[in-house]
Every structure is written in C-alpha cells, then in structure tokens.
XYZ file of C-alpha atoms in Angstrom:
695
model
C -228.545 192.739 88.064
C -227.480 196.233 86.882
C -223.796 195.223 86.814
C -224.597 192.132 84.743
C -226.699 194.106 82.251
C -224.041 196.829 81.889
C -221.216 194.289 81.436
C -223.198 192.331 78.848
C -224.047 195.446 76.825
C -220.382 196.529 76.903
C -219.268 193.110 75.636
C -221.933 193.178 72.915
C -220.834 196.659 71.842
C -217.183 195.579 71.488
C -218.040 192.343 69.693
C -220.565 194.136 67.500
C -218.004 196.745 66.417
C -215.564 194.011 65.455
C -218.305 192.086 63.654
C -219.452 195.197 61.797
C -215.926 195.807 60.508
C -215.710 192.179 59.477
C -219.020 192.437 57.646
C -217.927 195.640 55.914
C -214.855 193.802 54.716
C -217.025 190.938 53.533
C -219.431 193.294 51.720
C -216.889 195.848 50.525
C -218.015 198.468 48.003
C -217.368 198.172 44.283
C -216.032 200.916 42.048
C -219.519 202.050 41.141
C -220.708 202.106 44.737
C -223.158 199.229 44.118
C -222.574 195.675 45.262
C -224.919 192.976 44.026
C -224.225 190.896 47.157
C -225.614 193.547 49.510
C -229.291 194.527 49.572
C -231.599 196.520 51.781
C -234.651 195.011 53.440
C -236.707 195.663 50.280
C -234.320 193.653 48.103
C -232.779 196.670 46.311
C -229.008 196.973 45.715
C -227.293 199.165 48.313
C -225.244 202.229 47.444
C -222.247 201.654 49.714
C -221.073 205.242 49.237
C -224.201 206.459 51.012
C -224.592 206.961 54.754
C -224.761 203.581 56.475
C -227.968 204.143 58.457
C -230.610 201.648 59.557
C -232.331 201.633 56.164
C -229.210 200.464 54.310
C -228.071 197.693 56.636
C -228.526 194.269 55.018
C -231.257 192.792 57.210
C -231.973 189.114 56.753
C -231.597 186.083 58.964
C -232.677 182.484 59.362
C -232.625 180.230 62.397
C -232.625 176.510 63.057
C -232.085 173.841 65.690
C -230.359 170.480 65.328
C -231.000 167.006 66.673
C -228.428 165.626 69.086
C -227.878 162.313 67.319
C -227.037 163.270 63.722
C -227.041 167.070 63.637
C -229.969 167.268 61.208
C -231.374 170.797 60.930
C -234.940 171.919 61.687
C -235.904 175.453 60.660
C -237.480 177.529 63.452
C -239.054 181.020 63.418
C -236.703 183.884 64.169
C -237.286 185.310 67.661
C -239.058 188.472 66.529
C -242.435 187.359 67.882
C -244.998 189.986 66.906
C -247.800 188.848 69.225
C -247.944 186.865 72.461
C -244.764 188.442 73.826
C -246.460 188.956 77.205
C -246.444 185.180 77.822
C -242.830 184.555 76.827
C -241.600 184.727 80.444
C -244.293 182.716 82.202
C -242.899 179.951 84.438
C -246.195 178.118 83.917
C -245.753 178.078 80.142
C -247.362 180.338 77.520
C -250.730 178.590 77.948
C -250.382 177.594 81.616
C -249.622 173.876 81.383
C -247.169 173.684 84.292
C -247.369 173.218 88.033
C -244.657 175.298 89.709
C -243.836 176.898 93.054
C -244.855 180.466 92.219
C -241.476 182.146 91.888
C -239.760 182.839 88.557
C -237.186 180.143 87.803
C -238.622 177.663 90.312
C -238.936 173.925 89.497
C -241.953 172.870 87.462
C -243.782 169.833 86.072
C -246.420 169.783 83.356
C -249.924 168.791 84.406
C -250.504 167.856 80.744
C -249.033 164.360 80.743
C -248.076 164.158 77.048
C -245.866 167.223 77.546
C -243.848 165.679 80.384
C -240.302 164.845 79.348
C -238.825 161.531 80.443
C -236.573 161.580 83.498
C -232.956 161.827 82.352
C -229.609 161.035 83.940
C -229.423 164.768 84.759
C -232.112 164.122 87.318
C -231.610 167.226 89.470
C -231.893 169.774 86.655
C -234.852 168.172 84.854
C -237.414 170.408 86.673
C -235.612 173.578 85.495
C -236.352 173.216 81.782
C -238.037 176.653 81.799
C -234.658 178.341 81.326
C -232.071 175.608 80.731
C -230.760 175.116 77.197
C -229.834 171.732 75.741
C -227.987 171.209 72.423
C -231.272 170.324 70.721
C -232.938 173.554 71.955
C -230.073 175.901 71.125
C -230.902 178.224 68.223
C -228.304 178.795 65.505
C -228.650 181.895 63.340
C -227.366 182.817 59.899
C -227.482 186.589 59.434
C -226.459 189.122 56.787
C -225.414 191.605 59.461
C -224.547 191.232 63.159
C -227.750 190.424 65.036
C -228.307 191.250 68.711
C -231.369 190.801 70.881
C -231.651 192.263 74.395
C -234.669 191.335 76.515
C -235.596 192.426 80.028
C -238.511 191.313 82.214
C -239.635 192.494 85.641
C -242.431 191.553 88.039
C -243.155 193.829 90.981
C -240.911 196.410 92.605
C -238.549 196.702 95.535
C -236.923 193.877 97.444
C -239.446 191.229 96.359
C -239.307 191.796 92.598
C -238.467 189.212 89.942
C -236.125 190.074 87.077
C -234.777 188.373 83.990
C -232.240 189.606 81.480
C -231.445 187.822 78.204
C -228.876 188.661 75.541
C -228.428 186.871 72.211
C -225.749 187.670 69.644
C -225.065 186.092 66.251
C -222.718 187.028 63.411
C -221.412 185.462 60.228
C -217.742 185.519 59.260
C -218.906 184.579 55.764
C -221.822 182.764 54.194
C -220.685 179.410 55.591
C -219.242 180.189 59.024
C -221.184 181.740 61.910
C -220.963 181.964 65.656
C -222.568 183.670 68.649
C -223.504 183.457 72.288
C -226.488 183.585 74.600
C -226.800 184.847 78.208
C -229.812 184.271 80.460
C -229.933 185.635 84.021
C -232.910 185.065 86.336
C -233.182 186.530 89.806
C -236.460 185.875 91.605
C -236.201 187.293 95.104
C -239.499 185.646 96.002
C -242.815 187.104 97.121
C -242.717 184.731 100.109
C -240.044 184.093 102.721
C -236.973 181.937 101.930
C -237.981 181.458 98.284
C -235.344 183.182 96.135
C -234.071 181.740 92.860
C -230.942 182.702 90.950
C -229.954 181.259 87.584
C -227.080 182.380 85.402
C -226.951 180.337 82.216
C -225.011 180.921 79.027
C -223.707 179.266 75.901
C -221.348 179.742 72.985
C -222.093 178.290 69.563
C -220.514 178.031 66.141
C -221.330 176.324 62.866
C -219.857 175.754 59.429
C -221.880 174.768 56.372
C -219.692 173.622 53.527
C -220.421 171.431 50.572
C -218.356 168.541 51.894
C -217.964 169.407 55.577
C -220.699 170.456 58.007
C -220.276 171.244 61.716
C -222.212 172.490 64.754
C -220.599 173.173 68.126
C -221.926 174.445 71.456
C -220.589 174.965 74.963
C -223.247 175.449 77.654
C -222.891 176.435 81.298
C -225.710 176.220 83.893
C -225.693 177.800 87.333
C -228.816 177.328 89.458
C -229.306 178.289 93.095
C -232.697 177.869 94.772
C -233.671 178.631 98.358
C -236.017 175.957 99.723
C -238.764 176.953 102.157
C -240.882 173.773 102.308
C -244.060 175.769 101.580
C -246.038 177.986 103.917
C -246.883 176.618 107.385
C -250.653 177.048 106.984
C -252.647 177.345 103.741
C -255.243 179.457 105.534
C -252.935 182.462 105.204
C -254.095 182.354 101.557
C -257.454 180.542 101.649
C -258.907 182.273 104.752
C -256.536 185.133 105.601
C -258.829 186.882 108.103
C -259.027 183.740 110.239
C -255.265 183.900 110.847
C -255.417 187.305 112.555
C -258.857 187.054 114.150
C -260.195 189.408 111.494
C -257.732 192.117 112.448
C -255.684 192.200 109.244
C -254.378 190.216 106.301
C -250.744 189.161 106.242
C -248.566 190.320 103.383
C -247.003 187.476 101.412
C -243.503 188.106 102.780
C -244.831 187.985 106.357
C -246.205 184.435 106.060
C -244.080 181.870 107.903
C -242.622 178.959 105.951
C -241.626 175.446 107.032
C -237.899 175.737 106.284
C -235.142 178.306 106.196
C -231.399 178.385 105.468
C -231.639 175.530 102.938
C -230.350 175.690 99.363
C -230.147 173.466 96.294
C -227.292 174.392 93.949
C -226.590 172.885 90.513
C -223.594 173.697 88.331
C -223.391 172.110 84.899
C -221.089 172.128 81.865
C -222.112 170.689 78.513
C -219.941 170.445 75.386
C -221.439 169.260 72.107
C -219.987 168.706 68.643
C -221.645 167.151 65.637
C -219.974 167.114 62.252
C -220.094 165.188 59.017
C -218.119 164.700 55.821
C -220.112 164.383 52.610
C -219.268 162.489 49.452
C -221.118 163.602 46.347
C -220.954 165.364 43.008
C -221.584 168.782 41.455
C -224.253 169.511 38.898
C -225.581 172.564 37.077
C -228.957 173.835 38.236
C -231.247 176.637 37.043
C -234.250 178.215 38.765
C -237.558 179.340 37.245
C -236.608 183.041 37.350
C -232.974 182.636 36.393
C -231.742 181.045 33.163
C -228.084 181.166 34.222
C -226.970 177.774 35.520
C -225.132 177.568 38.825
C -223.079 174.733 40.188
C -224.707 172.872 43.089
C -223.205 170.147 45.259
C -225.358 167.008 45.687
C -224.396 164.889 48.739
C -224.672 161.133 48.283
C -223.079 159.655 51.407
C -222.274 161.236 54.774
C -219.960 160.061 57.527
C -221.258 161.411 60.853
C -219.656 161.832 64.254
C -221.298 163.351 67.329
C -219.795 163.734 70.795
C -221.638 165.033 73.855
C -220.070 165.669 77.267
C -222.250 166.479 80.295
C -221.114 167.310 83.827
C -223.202 168.348 86.799
C -222.456 169.015 90.451
C -225.410 169.179 92.811
C -225.117 170.508 96.357
C -227.792 170.391 99.034
C -226.881 172.821 101.837
C -228.661 172.852 105.204
C -227.202 174.271 108.410
C -230.006 174.029 110.989
C -229.872 170.498 112.405
C -232.723 171.063 114.887
C -235.002 172.202 112.072
C -234.015 169.186 109.956
C -234.840 166.719 112.729
C -238.289 168.216 113.131
C -239.083 168.172 109.395
C -237.286 165.064 107.991
C -237.592 161.451 109.128
C -234.006 160.357 108.317
C -230.568 161.901 108.917
C -228.017 159.639 107.257
C -225.150 162.131 107.292
C -225.601 163.320 110.856
C -225.061 167.033 111.245
C -223.104 167.472 107.991
C -224.314 170.683 106.371
C -223.522 169.872 102.725
C -224.591 166.904 100.632
C -222.778 166.605 97.269
C -223.621 164.481 94.208
C -221.712 164.557 90.903
C -222.475 163.283 87.416
C -220.424 163.003 84.244
C -221.256 161.477 80.858
C -219.388 161.145 77.569
C -221.351 159.861 74.587
C -219.983 159.251 71.098
C -222.118 158.402 68.079
C -220.771 157.447 64.657
C -222.914 156.837 61.619
C -223.005 156.488 57.865
C -225.874 157.956 55.915
C -227.075 157.357 52.358
C -228.583 160.741 51.609
C -232.084 161.406 50.400
C -232.710 162.868 46.951
C -229.374 162.436 45.150
C -231.294 160.820 42.286
C -234.921 160.169 41.404
C -234.798 156.670 42.913
C -233.510 157.830 46.314
C -236.887 158.737 47.809
C -235.634 158.418 51.395
C -232.419 158.653 53.352
C -231.007 155.695 55.263
C -228.633 155.974 58.228
C -226.942 153.323 60.359
C -225.272 154.333 63.623
C -223.455 153.069 66.700
C -223.319 154.833 70.092
C -221.174 154.341 73.153
C -221.847 156.170 76.425
C -219.757 156.233 79.577
C -221.432 157.539 82.745
C -219.951 158.171 86.174
C -221.856 159.121 89.335
C -220.287 160.137 92.647
C -222.182 160.241 95.919
C -221.905 159.507 99.619
C -221.671 155.858 100.676
C -220.989 153.891 103.827
C -219.925 150.388 104.878
C -222.076 148.519 107.365
C -220.452 148.377 110.774
C -217.936 151.141 110.020
C -217.942 154.723 111.194
C -218.268 157.714 108.870
C -219.015 158.087 105.176
C -216.984 158.405 101.988
C -217.558 159.289 98.319
C -218.111 156.348 95.994
C -218.046 156.266 92.199
C -220.595 154.291 90.190
C -219.544 153.669 86.570
C -221.858 152.593 83.764
C -221.209 151.892 80.067
C -223.708 151.310 77.279
C -223.189 150.268 73.648
C -226.133 150.560 71.279
C -226.800 150.271 67.550
C -229.589 151.597 65.409
C -230.857 152.911 62.125
C -233.030 155.655 60.654
C -235.199 155.906 57.547
C -236.171 159.486 56.729
C -237.962 161.432 53.992
C -237.914 165.196 54.513
C -238.067 166.507 50.944
C -241.181 167.167 48.927
C -244.473 168.844 49.811
C -246.913 165.968 50.332
C -245.476 163.204 52.513
C -242.691 163.211 55.083
C -241.668 160.542 57.587
C -238.913 159.676 60.030
C -238.562 156.182 61.515
C -235.782 155.387 63.987
C -234.842 152.274 65.936
C -232.134 151.721 68.546
C -231.222 148.870 70.896
C -228.592 148.571 73.633
C -226.528 145.428 73.039
C -223.945 145.716 75.835
C -223.561 147.390 79.204
C -225.812 148.689 81.949
C -228.786 149.334 79.649
C -228.614 146.041 77.749
C -232.053 145.159 76.413
C -233.202 148.769 76.323
C -234.737 149.620 72.960
C -236.613 152.408 71.259
C -238.638 152.304 68.042
C -240.243 155.616 67.140
C -241.733 157.132 64.057
C -243.359 160.343 62.952
C -244.805 161.546 59.704
C -247.043 164.113 58.095
C -249.348 164.143 55.093
C -250.366 167.394 53.401
C -253.375 167.459 51.089
C -256.048 169.816 49.715
C -259.574 169.804 51.113
C -262.228 172.357 50.069
C -259.484 174.620 48.663
C -257.632 174.519 51.990
C -254.375 172.799 52.901
C -254.866 170.123 55.553
C -251.985 168.604 57.486
C -252.171 165.250 59.248
C -249.345 164.476 61.692
C -248.829 161.077 63.293
C -246.229 159.991 65.830
C -245.812 156.733 67.707
C -243.249 154.829 69.711
C -242.523 151.609 71.578
C -239.859 151.907 74.281
C -238.236 149.631 76.814
C -236.314 151.981 79.115
C -233.931 151.345 81.983
C -234.919 153.740 84.823
C -232.534 156.659 85.326
C -229.613 156.029 87.665
C -230.976 158.167 90.498
C -234.132 156.067 90.566
C -231.924 153.007 91.076
C -229.332 154.474 93.462
C -229.354 157.573 95.596
C -227.586 158.338 98.884
C -228.045 161.672 100.589
C -228.602 163.516 103.837
C -232.288 162.581 104.176
C -233.047 159.938 101.494
C -231.199 156.698 100.771
C -232.130 153.894 98.393
C -230.664 151.128 96.232
C -233.357 149.623 94.037
C -233.510 146.685 91.662
C -235.992 148.084 89.141
C -237.563 146.526 86.062
C -237.503 148.083 82.608
C -240.214 150.660 81.897
C -242.277 149.784 78.826
C -244.088 152.609 77.028
C -246.294 152.410 73.938
C -247.879 155.505 72.433
C -249.729 156.602 69.314
C -250.898 160.151 68.623
C -252.341 162.067 65.703
C -252.937 165.744 64.935
C -255.130 167.343 62.266
C -254.362 170.968 61.338
C -256.403 173.257 59.086
C -254.660 176.611 59.023
C -257.414 178.484 57.173
C -259.922 177.508 59.865
C -257.343 178.106 62.620
C -258.071 174.637 63.903
C -255.877 171.945 65.447
C -257.262 168.683 66.793
C -254.896 166.290 68.532
C -255.562 162.958 70.258
C -253.483 160.080 71.544
C -253.198 157.195 73.976
C -250.244 155.775 75.897
C -249.784 152.558 77.863
C -247.074 152.388 80.544
C -245.947 149.233 82.311
C -243.722 149.493 85.398
C -244.375 153.219 85.700
C -241.615 154.563 87.990
C -242.239 157.485 90.309
C -241.313 159.183 93.578
C -243.716 158.261 96.378
C -244.507 160.067 99.610
C -243.731 157.725 102.529
C -243.858 160.328 105.288
C -244.078 158.872 108.781
C -246.894 159.922 111.110
C -246.473 160.585 114.823
C -249.241 161.109 117.365
C -249.265 164.507 119.003
C -248.219 164.322 122.654
C -251.113 166.538 123.721
C -253.776 165.080 121.427
C -253.610 161.469 120.235
C -256.166 162.175 117.501
C -253.771 164.606 115.814
C -250.842 163.367 113.752
C -247.714 165.152 112.635
C -245.643 163.838 109.746
C -241.936 163.755 109.098
C -240.907 163.965 105.458
C -239.611 160.912 103.585
C -239.433 159.900 99.916
C -239.013 156.540 98.170
C -238.943 155.240 94.583
C -241.820 152.979 93.566
C -242.805 151.053 90.458
C -246.390 150.307 89.524
C -246.293 146.602 88.544
C -249.275 146.757 86.221
C -250.188 148.967 83.292
C -251.439 152.535 83.320
C -253.259 154.029 80.345
C -253.447 157.733 79.617
C -255.788 159.190 77.006
C -255.428 162.796 75.916
C -257.178 165.048 73.396
C -256.447 168.689 72.637
C -258.407 171.183 70.569
C -257.064 174.578 69.516
C -259.602 176.847 67.860
C -259.042 180.539 67.227
C -261.724 182.988 66.114
C -261.512 186.465 64.581
C -264.084 189.162 63.910
C -262.356 192.267 62.601
C -259.876 193.355 65.245
C -261.491 191.131 67.905
C -259.745 187.811 68.518
C -260.495 184.833 70.740
C -257.879 182.069 71.016
C -258.881 178.836 72.734
C -257.165 175.655 73.841
C -258.927 172.768 75.578
C -257.065 169.680 76.815
C -258.910 166.610 78.058
C -256.968 163.756 79.627
C -257.753 160.657 81.649
C -255.469 158.466 83.756
C -256.506 154.892 84.519
C -254.788 155.093 87.923
C -255.202 158.418 89.702
C -253.560 157.109 92.864
C -250.224 156.631 91.117
C -250.569 159.061 88.200
C -253.052 161.823 89.105
C -253.946 164.261 86.319
C -256.487 167.077 85.926
C -259.176 166.030 83.476
C -259.487 169.482 81.878
C -256.803 172.083 81.211
C -258.088 175.286 79.595
C -256.589 178.405 78.073
C -258.585 181.307 76.600
C -257.288 184.638 75.330
C -259.654 187.493 74.349
C -257.972 190.534 72.816
C -258.074 193.363 70.306
C -255.349 193.439 67.654
C -254.787 196.509 65.510
C -252.158 198.637 63.778
C -251.867 202.326 64.636
C -249.689 205.320 63.662
C -249.831 204.664 59.921
C -249.664 200.905 60.602
C -246.205 201.193 62.134
C -247.302 200.407 65.698
C -248.924 197.013 66.378
C -251.113 196.816 69.477
C -252.601 193.843 71.301
C -254.921 194.599 74.241
C -256.751 191.914 76.171
C -256.853 189.339 78.947
C -256.256 185.601 79.149
C -257.240 182.907 81.622
C -255.594 179.626 82.634
C -257.614 176.953 84.390
C -257.426 173.275 85.302
C -259.915 171.102 87.165
C -259.203 169.936 90.686
C -256.920 166.938 91.210
C -254.318 165.644 93.647
C -251.524 167.837 92.327
C -247.961 166.620 92.963
C -246.203 167.728 96.134
C -242.623 169.012 96.178
C -239.658 167.480 98.026
C -237.204 170.286 98.876
C -234.308 167.963 99.817
C -233.995 166.731 96.208
C -235.858 169.456 94.297
C -238.330 166.999 92.745
C -242.101 166.597 92.528
C -243.653 163.502 94.092
C -247.030 162.193 95.220
C -248.907 163.745 98.105
C -249.093 161.973 101.457
C -252.067 159.580 101.018
C -253.264 160.326 104.582
C -253.344 164.103 104.190
C -253.749 164.646 100.439
C -256.163 167.221 99.123
C -257.155 168.535 95.722
C -255.901 171.702 94.078
C -257.161 173.501 91.011
C -260.426 175.022 89.952
C -258.854 178.493 90.165
C -258.950 180.850 87.146
C -255.598 182.616 86.805
C -256.465 185.787 84.865
C -253.892 188.201 83.412
C -254.740 191.486 81.664
C -252.163 192.954 79.292
C -251.187 195.370 76.567
C -248.584 194.270 74.049
C -246.869 196.742 71.690
C -244.586 196.209 68.704
C -242.809 199.131 67.021
C -240.296 198.252 64.317
C -237.551 196.363 66.181
C -238.946 196.896 69.676
C -241.477 194.856 71.641
C -242.977 195.931 74.956
C -245.731 194.681 77.264
C -247.443 195.596 80.525
C -249.450 192.963 82.407
C -251.515 192.839 85.585
C -250.855 189.328 86.872
C -253.358 187.287 88.910
C -256.020 189.905 88.338
C -258.861 188.175 90.200
C -256.758 187.016 93.154
C -259.249 185.238 95.382
C -259.647 183.311 98.608
C -261.474 180.194 99.744
C -260.900 176.540 98.935
C -260.089 177.231 95.284
C -257.288 179.699 95.813
C -254.135 180.280 93.860
C -252.192 177.101 94.677
C -250.735 174.915 91.930
C -248.630 172.758 94.300
C -249.556 171.897 97.920
C -248.538 174.690 100.342
C -246.862 176.714 97.570
C -249.124 179.630 96.590
C -248.609 181.503 93.353
C -247.436 185.085 93.435
C -250.132 187.575 94.514
C -251.502 190.238 92.175
C -248.744 192.372 90.656
C -247.542 194.319 87.631
C -245.278 192.694 85.032
C -243.418 194.353 82.194
C -241.102 193.266 79.404
C -238.938 194.923 76.765
C -237.171 193.288 73.826
C -235.006 195.086 71.277
C -233.421 193.705 68.106
C -230.297 195.263 66.574
C -228.995 194.569 63.073
C -225.888 196.728 63.218
C-alpha cells in the first residue's frame, strides 16, 4: 500500500508540474500584469506579477457524466463533499441499503429492490459495483487550474486492517480540451480468516468540446482478487460466543474457523469507450442581461453521433484442495483441475442522427434515431459426451437493434426523455425497451416543488451466463423465456421542507434467479441429521411477481441540531422467490457547526442502519454471486441496528473523519449478519482523509 501511494503521488507531482507550466502558458501575463482571463476565487482579476500562492490560483471547476448511448452530458456536484464524508467508503452504501460479506470491497446486493441493477453480460463483476467504474459513472472535469484529489481510508490496525487509497487528477490544455486519470486501490485483509480482498482499478479519460465536434474517451482497467471462505463454520461464534468455549473465553474474529480456504476468484477487465459527434448549425450574436456587448454563439441544428464500446473480462476461479472441494460441493465437472477460466468480449457500435433541441422557437424537443450492432464472444470449458477430457469452446452472439429518442432538457418547468429500442436481428431478436422519465417544477406556497416520474416496459433476453455456464462445480445450458418487466414510479421533492416522497410498483414475468439446489445427505452416525453439499441452478418463475416500494426522506433542523431520516417500505408478492425486508431504515442525529472564525466545519453525531428480518440471500463462493437460501435450512437475518458514531471535519481543502464502527456490537439471534454465515466486521475505529489541490 505504501509503495502504491508513494508512486501515485510522485506521478501526480510530475504531471502536475507539467500541467502547471501549460496553464501558465495558457494564462500568460499581459504587459500591465493583469489578465482578464484569469481570476481569483472571489472573481477579481489576478496580478500575474505577484507571488503565485494559493490565493491567486484560478480556482473553478465543473464536473459531469455522460450516457453510454449518445454521450449526452449530465452535470454532477464536484467531489468536495462538505458533510457526510464519513459514509463515503461504506461497502453497505451511504445509508446502508446493501447486503455484503463484511469486508471492504466484498460482493454486495441491495436489499432495496428498486436499487438493484439488472444482471449484465459482465455477470461476474456485477456484485462489485461499490468500486468499479463504468463509462456512465466516470466523472469528467473542466478546471481552470490542475485539480488533484487524494483520499485515504483505514479501518482497524495491524494485519487485519482495511485500507483504500484514491487519486483523481484533471487538467485542461485549453478551454475545450481536458484529460485526467483516476486510481482506486482497495486492500481488505479481512477481520475473519481467508477473507481478503484486493482491487486495483484505474482509468484514463479525455474530452473535447468544440462548436462542431464533441468527444469523450475513456480507458478503464479492473483488477479484482477475492479470497473465498464460504462463511464461518458455526454462527454461534457470533450469536452465542460463550457457548463455543464452555464459557471460558470469546474467540477473536480471526480465530473463528471458516468453511473454505485456498480458494480465490479473480477478475481482470479492460474497457475502452469513445463517443463523439459532428454538429451542423449556424452562428448568431447573443447578449446577456449584464453585458451589452454581443458575442458569437454556435447553435447546433443536427448532430451525427457515433459511439463504440469494447469490454473484455477474464474470470478465474482457483481452488487447490480437492478433498475440501469434495466435502463442500456436490459436483466436480473438471476433476482435480485447480483453475477454472471463463472469458468475455463485447464490441458495440451505435450510430445516430439527432435533430437538436432549441435551435429555433418551434424546436421544443430533440429527436434522435439510432442503430446499434453488438458482437459478443464467450469462452468457457466444454466437453463432448462419450469423450475424455475438456476443451475451451467459444460462443458467439450478434444483435442488431434500432431505436429513437425524444428529449426536452431545456427550460425550467418541464423536462422529459422518452426512448424506445427493439432488437430486429440476432440472439436478442424480439427484445425491446420503452422507457421514459420526466420532471415538472412548479411553485406551491412560495416553495419550488419538483415532481419526477419514470416508467418502463421491457422484454429482456436473460444474460448469457443465465443461459449457459460450464465450470468446476456448476454446469447448465438453459432454454429461457424473455423476462418482461413493467414499472412506474414517482417522486415528490420539496427542498424547503427537506422532504422527498417516492413510490412505485413493478411487475415481473419470468423472473430469473439463482436457486439453491444443495443436496442433503444423512449423517452416518445420526440419521436425523443432514449435511448438505453445495449446488446452484438457474430458475425462472413462470408467473408474475409484483413489488411495491415507497420511500420517505425527511430531514429536520433545530439550530445546530440535525436529524436526517430515510424510511423504505417494500413488499414482494412472492417471498419464496424474491424475499425482501419490509422496512429499511436510516437515521442520522448530529450537531453541525462552524468554528475558528467559521473556517472549520464540524459534524458530530451517530447514525443507525436497520432492516427488518427476512430470508436474506446466501452467497455462492464458486461463482461470486448471491442466490436463495437452502429451503430446508433457511433462516431469517436482520433486526440488528448497526450504529456508527463519528466526527467529521472540513478545513478549507481538507476533509477528515473518525468513526467508531458497529458501536453496539451485540449477540443473540439478531446479531450482526447481513448474509448467512458472513458476519459483519466487529467494532473498530475508521478514519478518512481527503485533500484537494488546485496547483
């Protein structure tokens, strides 16, 4: 970890020096020492003959993300979060919506159903969305001076600590061209045996914003290594610790035996993305309210769009102990082979033509037509009946789809975005997606009220690995039906009242999931006792499942005392196939104040995460996925309040927090398990430091 941090800082220093020289050239001084293009943070012209200290560096930046289909921009807040920094590195999410295995960087799944992403072709990395970046999540930054952010987190001390180091750098060559990179390193040694995680992820990005040509590019690399332990051998080490040592002592977390050892899941991915467009339009003179001098502005009328996305992933399952495997798993398709390899590659091209919104008073919305072609290739172990041995087989799929979009993003009152797409040729023929979202802003009792609505109707071909998968312990080839999903959801926001109310309903036909089909064996010494050998299969629910969800966010303030609240209620019509907790709660009570002449911001408080008991999903270590519990041995988890106390400080460009995690660590039936046999980390101290540089 120290070598990585030192190397990253050295690289940032060298790049920053080059960028600073480039920026000085861009903002060179005039004869009088004043340059109207360079301002301090108060908006005053800078005397470039003066000492170039922190108060004279041109500080100003904006950030945005793009969508992967057309490259449309969405403005996002700059990562200088003043409050809530203490929850920015929580594997369970900032408000505790995720089931995970305890360790930092471990797989996770949301127990709030409407926040679950659909299973993608990158099946094996889907559960690692806590740290993985996709082109649509990558943040682009336009900055007046080189911008660097360094962030470090740590939980615990010694050999069992968790650490994370992040570095973000962005610089502009000029007002139109910018580039940067991002590094994210996670090393969770694990509070329990055989539980370590290691992720080293990074990306490069660049963009160009011209009048006629616009471009965004990114290159992303993922490296994930997870040690699989199959959970602890007996939950009573956590629920009733004194029973496990006849009252003599309590076991430390790293002394508790686990079901598996010497097993690893490794994923290595490369992702290249380019979206660009050429605009046809005209120039016109435009004046602002505070400036009577007209300036020439380009108005785009028509855009020709091209987007290409290349994804590659190599997944390795490594297991050396054959005796252990035969005791734990039901099937052994590859014999004693220690490594099981699966590969995936996809190339997707999208071309479109867009009639742009707002080029005249009659163009109230933009209209885009597009065509997409995707080629996918999967490689995995196969065999021929009656022959000896195995070999690698390629599965190739192609899909051609067409679609259109109607969008209105300008104006202050009404915005909407309606998109439709249908696959007309190839593996996914008949798959379609019609989705729409919109918002209406209006005044009510002198307050601004925002009403958001989103809805979709989808007919989706199940991901490839639901249809075909061959591996060391699991093997299936399924003929699955299309998944049909229909959803409508609305959200009412009143900022002045600090209120958000959200509700929606979804109907799913042919819901596809991973089922637990473990095989039971009678104990040789006691026929009434069964042991189970692990097995997994893909199932489809032939009927319909309805999910209703409602969420209320309500924050209160009395002077420096704050109370933030979030309550989620949800109901599944089939808890055997799709179990969900009915209530998911988050509450945060804290004091917020400014000290030291209002330079130092302080947040001191405690928050609690809680969900009601339900049959939480189990975890299958051989594929790194969550699946249903064994119906013969299933039990409920939840009902445990996870309480964290913290202090959060913000001084100029620096943020810092200290947190006592799992403050009320308890025992008994409702102990700190989110997934069966995978306890959360015990009580421990967390800290974080984030520093922004503008020079």
